[in-house]
Amino acid sequence: MEIVLASGSPRRREILKRAGVTFRVIPSEATEELTESELADPSKAARTLADRKAGSVVQLLLAVPRPLNQPVAVIGADTMVVKDGRIFGKPRSLEEGTHMLQQLQGATHQVITGVSVWMLSPDEEGHVSIARRAFSETSEVTFKPLSSQEIADYLACGESFDKAGAYAIQGEGAKLVAGYEGDYDNIVGLPVSTLLHLVPALAE
Ligand SMILES: Cc1cn([C@H]2C[C@H](O)[C@@H](COP(=O)(O)OP(=O)(O)OP(=O)(O)O)O2)c(=O)[nH]c1=O
């Protein structure tokens, strides 16, 4: 089976590689916008975005005028930070990053990663059947109390802008964190242990 990771995230690539999975990368160009009603249920929203990312890459694969000659699994994922039911994605400005970290300091929040796997199976005539499996995983992260100066100094290191919630637990952001519960890889972007448990074919 061929495995495709529908993600431009170097962290997801790294985590999947470390788990011993052989795959290629096709970054998704799906939009990350959600409607008000989708925003109301963060776990579902994360699964929806993951599904959209995987689905957009499946469309690309099926648009190529060359029949699939083997089953293909396409993996999409989306990570969001959730504080008091509000979703924090990637900050679009320094102000937004500052606001996110002000909300997160001295408190506990959830990090939710939604994952969607689309399995494409061609038959002998070249017809492709599609099966989908989606799940989400939640970890909890507690931040130390932070002063405005500490927040400004952290944002100045520059690692915040492509990270949900404006921090990277695997980077300089580790020093903002008092502790976490749950799966660490899930916080960094891909709950690979649950993924391989639910879709064991990926590890074969
Ligand atoms: C909370 C947290 C998030 N992140 C990252 C994981 C995700 O890459 C990113 C959230 O953005 P996503 O939209 O989930 O992913 P992405 O845009 O990086 O990649 P793609 O859509 O192509 O798959 O935040 C960390 O690296 N460390 C952390 O501690």
mmCIF file of C-alpha atoms and ligand atoms in Angstrom:
data_model
loop_
_atom_site.group_PDB
_atom_site.id
_atom_site.type_symbol
_atom_site.label_atom_id
_atom_site.label_comp_id
_atom_site.label_asym_id
_atom_site.label_seq_id
_atom_site.Cartn_x
_atom_site.Cartn_y
_atom_site.Cartn_z
ATOM 1 C CA MET A 1 0.000 0.000 0.000
ATOM 2 C CA GLU A 2 1.195 3.487 -0.821
ATOM 3 C CA ILE A 3 0.899 6.056 1.983
ATOM 4 C CA VAL A 4 0.514 9.780 1.373
ATOM 5 C CA LEU A 5 0.756 12.419 4.093
ATOM 6 C CA ALA A 6 -1.426 15.355 3.060
ATOM 7 C CA SER A 7 0.551 17.888 5.073
ATOM 8 C CA GLY A 8 3.179 20.566 4.712
ATOM 9 C CA SER A 9 4.054 20.313 8.405
ATOM 10 C CA PRO A 10 7.656 19.216 9.028
ATOM 11 C CA ARG A 11 6.602 18.052 12.510
ATOM 12 C CA ARG A 12 4.009 15.595 11.151
ATOM 13 C CA ARG A 13 6.565 14.288 8.665
ATOM 14 C CA GLU A 14 9.093 13.783 11.448
ATOM 15 C CA ILE A 15 6.633 11.982 13.772
ATOM 16 C CA LEU A 16 5.381 9.612 11.056
ATOM 17 C CA LYS A 17 8.930 8.864 9.913
ATOM 18 C CA ARG A 18 10.044 8.153 13.483
ATOM 19 C CA ALA A 19 7.186 5.625 13.757
ATOM 20 C CA GLY A 20 8.783 3.688 10.914
ATOM 21 C CA VAL A 21 6.136 4.460 8.267
ATOM 22 C CA THR A 22 7.287 4.919 4.660
ATOM 23 C CA PHE A 23 5.273 7.606 2.874
ATOM 24 C CA ARG A 24 5.379 10.495 0.461
ATOM 25 C CA VAL A 25 4.164 14.008 1.074
ATOM 26 C CA ILE A 26 1.591 15.945 -0.934
ATOM 27 C CA PRO A 27 0.704 19.135 0.999
ATOM 28 C CA SER A 28 -2.974 19.963 0.982
ATOM 29 C CA GLU A 29 -4.277 23.284 -0.216
ATOM 30 C CA ALA A 30 -7.618 22.990 1.558
ATOM 31 C CA THR A 31 -8.855 26.112 3.330
ATOM 32 C CA GLU A 32 -8.921 26.112 7.128
ATOM 33 C CA GLU A 33 -12.053 28.215 7.516
ATOM 34 C CA LEU A 34 -14.901 26.973 9.675
ATOM 35 C CA THR A 35 -18.484 28.147 10.051
ATOM 36 C CA GLU A 36 -19.857 29.353 13.404
ATOM 37 C CA SER A 37 -21.643 26.044 13.955
ATOM 38 C CA GLU A 38 -18.514 24.034 13.109
ATOM 39 C CA LEU A 39 -16.525 26.123 15.626
ATOM 40 C CA ALA A 40 -18.943 25.106 18.394
ATOM 41 C CA ASP A 41 -17.552 21.552 18.607
ATOM 42 C CA PRO A 42 -13.709 21.700 18.536
ATOM 43 C CA SER A 43 -13.058 17.939 18.223
ATOM 44 C CA LYS A 44 -15.483 17.692 15.337
ATOM 45 C CA ALA A 45 -13.985 20.841 13.792
ATOM 46 C CA ALA A 46 -10.492 19.279 13.938
ATOM 47 C CA ARG A 47 -11.802 16.110 12.256
ATOM 48 C CA THR A 48 -13.598 18.193 9.626
ATOM 49 C CA LEU A 49 -10.426 20.110 8.728
ATOM 50 C CA ALA A 50 -8.362 16.896 8.707
ATOM 51 C CA ASP A 51 -10.952 15.345 6.421
ATOM 52 C CA ARG A 52 -10.863 18.341 4.098
ATOM 53 C CA LYS A 53 -7.053 18.231 3.907
ATOM 54 C CA ALA A 54 -6.969 14.506 3.089
ATOM 55 C CA GLY A 55 -9.930 14.862 0.702
ATOM 56 C CA SER A 56 -8.268 17.622 -1.322
ATOM 57 C CA VAL A 57 -5.209 15.435 -1.885
ATOM 58 C CA VAL A 58 -7.422 12.458 -2.807
ATOM 59 C CA GLN A 59 -9.025 14.686 -5.465
ATOM 60 C CA LEU A 60 -5.585 15.486 -6.869
ATOM 61 C CA LEU A 61 -4.645 11.798 -6.974
ATOM 62 C CA LEU A 62 -7.872 10.831 -8.716
ATOM 63 C CA ALA A 63 -7.541 13.690 -11.223
ATOM 64 C CA VAL A 64 -4.328 12.237 -12.636
ATOM 65 C CA PRO A 65 -5.256 10.292 -15.797
ATOM 66 C CA ARG A 66 -3.383 7.212 -14.629
ATOM 67 C CA PRO A 67 -5.202 4.386 -12.883
ATOM 68 C CA LEU A 68 -4.110 3.543 -9.349
ATOM 69 C CA ASN A 69 -2.242 0.260 -9.451
ATOM 70 C CA GLN A 70 -2.258 -0.327 -5.708
ATOM 71 C CA PRO A 71 -4.255 0.752 -2.640
ATOM 72 C CA VAL A 72 -3.387 4.224 -1.360
ATOM 73 C CA ALA A 73 -3.942 5.667 2.120
ATOM 74 C CA VAL A 74 -4.063 9.463 2.420
ATOM 75 C CA ILE A 75 -3.598 10.983 5.884
ATOM 76 C CA GLY A 76 -4.719 14.509 6.799
ATOM 77 C CA ALA A 77 -4.443 16.152 10.223
ATOM 78 C CA ASP A 78 -5.321 19.374 11.952
ATOM 79 C CA THR A 79 -4.167 20.602 15.354
ATOM 80 C CA MET A 80 -5.921 23.258 17.390
ATOM 81 C CA VAL A 81 -5.551 24.740 20.843
ATOM 82 C CA VAL A 82 -8.780 25.104 22.808
ATOM 83 C CA LYS A 83 -9.124 27.361 25.844
ATOM 84 C CA ASP A 84 -12.513 27.570 27.598
ATOM 85 C CA GLY A 85 -14.209 26.222 24.467
ATOM 86 C CA ARG A 86 -12.595 28.797 22.151
ATOM 87 C CA ILE A 87 -10.413 27.571 19.298
ATOM 88 C CA PHE A 88 -6.952 29.068 18.719
ATOM 89 C CA GLY A 89 -5.403 28.283 15.354
ATOM 90 C CA LYS A 90 -2.167 29.738 14.000
ATOM 91 C CA PRO A 91 -1.793 33.434 14.944
ATOM 92 C CA ARG A 92 -2.027 35.804 11.978
ATOM 93 C CA SER A 93 -0.206 38.669 13.696
ATOM 94 C CA LEU A 94 1.969 39.525 16.674
ATOM 95 C CA GLU A 95 -1.109 40.999 18.372
ATOM 96 C CA GLU A 96 -3.056 37.780 17.906
ATOM 97 C CA GLY A 97 -0.106 35.735 19.195
ATOM 98 C CA THR A 98 0.173 38.004 22.249
ATOM 99 C CA HIS A 99 -3.543 37.681 22.922
ATOM 100 C CA MET A 100 -3.409 33.870 22.669
ATOM 101 C CA LEU A 101 -0.475 33.547 25.074
ATOM 102 C CA GLN A 102 -2.121 35.969 27.522
ATOM 103 C CA GLN A 103 -5.159 33.683 27.561
ATOM 104 C CA LEU A 104 -3.045 30.532 27.945
ATOM 105 C CA GLN A 105 -0.638 31.702 30.689
ATOM 106 C CA GLY A 106 -1.197 30.379 34.191
ATOM 107 C CA ALA A 107 -3.926 27.964 33.082
ATOM 108 C CA THR A 108 -4.713 24.619 31.451
ATOM 109 C CA HIS A 109 -5.922 24.217 27.851
ATOM 110 C CA GLN A 110 -6.600 21.359 25.463
ATOM 111 C CA VAL A 111 -4.672 20.537 22.311
ATOM 112 C CA ILE A 112 -6.833 18.592 19.882
ATOM 113 C CA THR A 113 -5.571 16.925 16.737
ATOM 114 C CA GLY A 114 -8.093 15.593 14.252
ATOM 115 C CA VAL A 115 -6.882 12.905 11.864
ATOM 116 C CA SER A 116 -8.588 11.584 8.758
ATOM 117 C CA VAL A 117 -7.427 8.634 6.678
ATOM 118 C CA TRP A 118 -8.899 7.980 3.244
ATOM 119 C CA MET A 119 -8.246 4.496 1.869
ATOM 120 C CA LEU A 120 -8.432 4.217 -1.926
ATOM 121 C CA SER A 121 -8.738 0.675 -3.267
ATOM 122 C CA PRO A 122 -8.715 0.113 -7.027
ATOM 123 C CA ASP A 123 -10.419 -3.020 -8.396
ATOM 124 C CA GLU A 124 -9.339 -4.950 -11.489
ATOM 125 C CA GLU A 125 -11.299 -2.653 -13.830
ATOM 126 C CA GLY A 126 -9.670 0.392 -12.268
ATOM 127 C CA HIS A 127 -12.744 1.528 -10.285
ATOM 128 C CA VAL A 128 -11.675 3.027 -7.010
ATOM 129 C CA SER A 129 -13.624 2.478 -3.803
ATOM 130 C CA ILE A 130 -13.042 4.885 -0.935
ATOM 131 C CA ALA A 131 -13.276 4.187 2.802
ATOM 132 C CA ARG A 132 -12.693 6.848 5.429
ATOM 133 C CA ARG A 133 -11.764 6.790 9.081
ATOM 134 C CA ALA A 134 -11.507 9.896 11.246
ATOM 135 C CA PHE A 135 -10.750 10.431 14.920
ATOM 136 C CA SER A 136 -9.503 13.121 17.231
ATOM 137 C CA GLU A 137 -7.259 13.008 20.240
ATOM 138 C CA THR A 138 -7.037 15.485 23.125
ATOM 139 C CA SER A 139 -4.045 16.303 25.326
ATOM 140 C CA GLU A 140 -3.946 18.908 28.098
ATOM 141 C CA VAL A 141 -1.199 21.473 28.556
ATOM 142 C CA THR A 142 -0.741 23.727 31.596
ATOM 143 C CA PHE A 143 1.205 26.972 31.197
ATOM 144 C CA LYS A 144 3.234 28.681 33.889
ATOM 145 C CA PRO A 145 2.118 32.193 34.843
ATOM 146 C CA LEU A 146 3.846 34.556 32.365
ATOM 147 C CA SER A 147 4.495 38.289 32.479
ATOM 148 C CA SER A 148 3.865 40.524 29.438
ATOM 149 C CA GLN A 149 7.631 40.757 29.029
ATOM 150 C CA GLU A 150 8.041 36.964 29.014
ATOM 151 C CA ILE A 151 5.291 36.686 26.380
ATOM 152 C CA ALA A 152 6.909 39.395 24.231
ATOM 153 C CA ASP A 153 10.346 37.774 24.564
ATOM 154 C CA TYR A 154 8.964 34.377 23.558
ATOM 155 C CA LEU A 155 7.115 35.738 20.524
ATOM 156 C CA ALA A 156 10.336 37.470 19.444
ATOM 157 C CA CYS A 157 12.001 34.068 18.934
ATOM 158 C CA GLY A 158 9.723 33.667 15.906
ATOM 159 C CA GLU A 159 8.611 30.043 16.230
ATOM 160 C CA SER A 160 4.974 30.929 17.050
ATOM 161 C CA PHE A 161 3.560 31.828 13.683
ATOM 162 C CA ASP A 162 2.998 28.430 12.136
ATOM 163 C CA LYS A 163 1.865 26.840 15.419
ATOM 164 C CA ALA A 164 -1.647 26.507 16.809
ATOM 165 C CA GLY A 165 -1.975 28.579 20.004
ATOM 166 C CA ALA A 166 1.232 30.515 19.148
ATOM 167 C CA TYR A 167 3.657 28.121 20.851
ATOM 168 C CA ALA A 168 5.721 25.020 20.161
ATOM 169 C CA ILE A 169 6.069 22.637 23.097
ATOM 170 C CA GLN A 170 8.948 20.954 21.226
ATOM 171 C CA GLY A 171 10.861 24.230 20.882
ATOM 172 C CA GLU A 172 11.568 27.308 22.989
ATOM 173 C CA GLY A 173 7.926 27.057 24.029
ATOM 174 C CA ALA A 174 8.857 24.213 26.396
ATOM 175 C CA LYS A 175 9.893 26.846 28.905
ATOM 176 C CA LEU A 176 6.327 28.235 29.002
ATOM 177 C CA VAL A 177 4.909 24.835 29.951
ATOM 178 C CA ALA A 178 4.410 23.690 33.559
ATOM 179 C CA GLY A 179 3.226 20.230 32.517
ATOM 180 C CA TYR A 180 1.064 18.195 30.141
ATOM 181 C CA GLU A 181 -1.174 15.153 30.176
ATOM 182 C CA GLY A 182 -1.846 12.778 27.340
ATOM 183 C CA ASP A 183 0.051 12.082 24.152
ATOM 184 C CA TYR A 184 3.028 14.378 23.419
ATOM 185 C CA ASP A 185 3.041 13.674 19.646
ATOM 186 C CA ASN A 186 -0.601 14.758 19.604
ATOM 187 C CA ILE A 187 0.451 18.216 20.865
ATOM 188 C CA VAL A 188 3.172 18.467 18.222
ATOM 189 C CA GLY A 189 0.693 17.596 15.463
ATOM 190 C CA LEU A 190 0.109 13.859 14.947
ATOM 191 C CA PRO A 191 -1.137 11.255 17.485
ATOM 192 C CA VAL A 192 0.770 8.533 15.689
ATOM 193 C CA SER A 193 0.305 5.866 18.331
ATOM 194 C CA THR A 194 -3.518 6.023 18.088
ATOM 195 C CA LEU A 195 -3.296 6.350 14.307
ATOM 196 C CA LEU A 196 -1.329 3.112 13.946
ATOM 197 C CA HIS A 197 -3.601 1.388 16.447
ATOM 198 C CA LEU A 198 -6.781 2.367 14.563
ATOM 199 C CA VAL A 199 -5.335 1.866 11.067
ATOM 200 C CA PRO A 200 -2.794 -0.951 11.501
ATOM 201 C CA ALA A 201 -2.462 -1.321 7.707
ATOM 202 C CA LEU A 202 -0.311 1.840 7.791
ATOM 203 C CA ALA A 203 2.388 -0.005 9.738
ATOM 204 C CA GLU A 204 2.450 -3.141 7.548
HETATM 205 C C1 LIG B 1 0.424 23.328 20.140
HETATM 206 C C2 LIG B 1 1.470 23.024 19.100
HETATM 207 C C3 LIG B 1 1.188 23.031 17.737
HETATM 208 N N1 LIG B 1 2.146 22.770 16.811
HETATM 209 C C4 LIG B 1 1.846 22.788 15.364
HETATM 210 C C5 LIG B 1 1.294 21.486 14.795
HETATM 211 C C6 LIG B 1 0.726 21.934 13.464
HETATM 212 O O1 LIG B 1 1.753 21.822 12.476
HETATM 213 C C7 LIG B 1 0.406 23.409 13.697
HETATM 214 C C8 LIG B 1 -1.067 23.682 13.583
HETATM 215 O O2 LIG B 1 -1.397 23.886 12.253
HETATM 216 P P1 LIG B 1 -2.205 22.891 11.332
HETATM 217 O O3 LIG B 1 -3.156 23.705 10.535
HETATM 218 O O4 LIG B 1 -2.745 21.747 12.129
HETATM 219 O O5 LIG B 1 -1.104 22.263 10.376
HETATM 220 P P2 LIG B 1 -0.078 22.949 9.383
HETATM 221 O O6 LIG B 1 -0.663 24.160 8.720
HETATM 222 O O7 LIG B 1 1.229 23.138 10.134
HETATM 223 O O8 LIG B 1 0.201 21.801 8.325
HETATM 224 P P3 LIG B 1 -0.820 21.089 7.277
HETATM 225 O O9 LIG B 1 -2.146 21.789 7.338
HETATM 226 O O10 LIG B 1 -0.154 21.219 5.941
HETATM 227 O O11 LIG B 1 -0.881 19.658 7.733
HETATM 228 O O12 LIG B 1 0.858 23.728 15.022
HETATM 229 C C9 LIG B 1 3.442 22.471 17.212
HETATM 230 O O13 LIG B 1 4.306 22.222 16.369
HETATM 231 N N2 LIG B 1 3.739 22.440 18.543
HETATM 232 C C10 LIG B 1 2.832 22.709 19.527
HETATM 233 O O14 LIG B 1 3.172 22.676 20.730
#
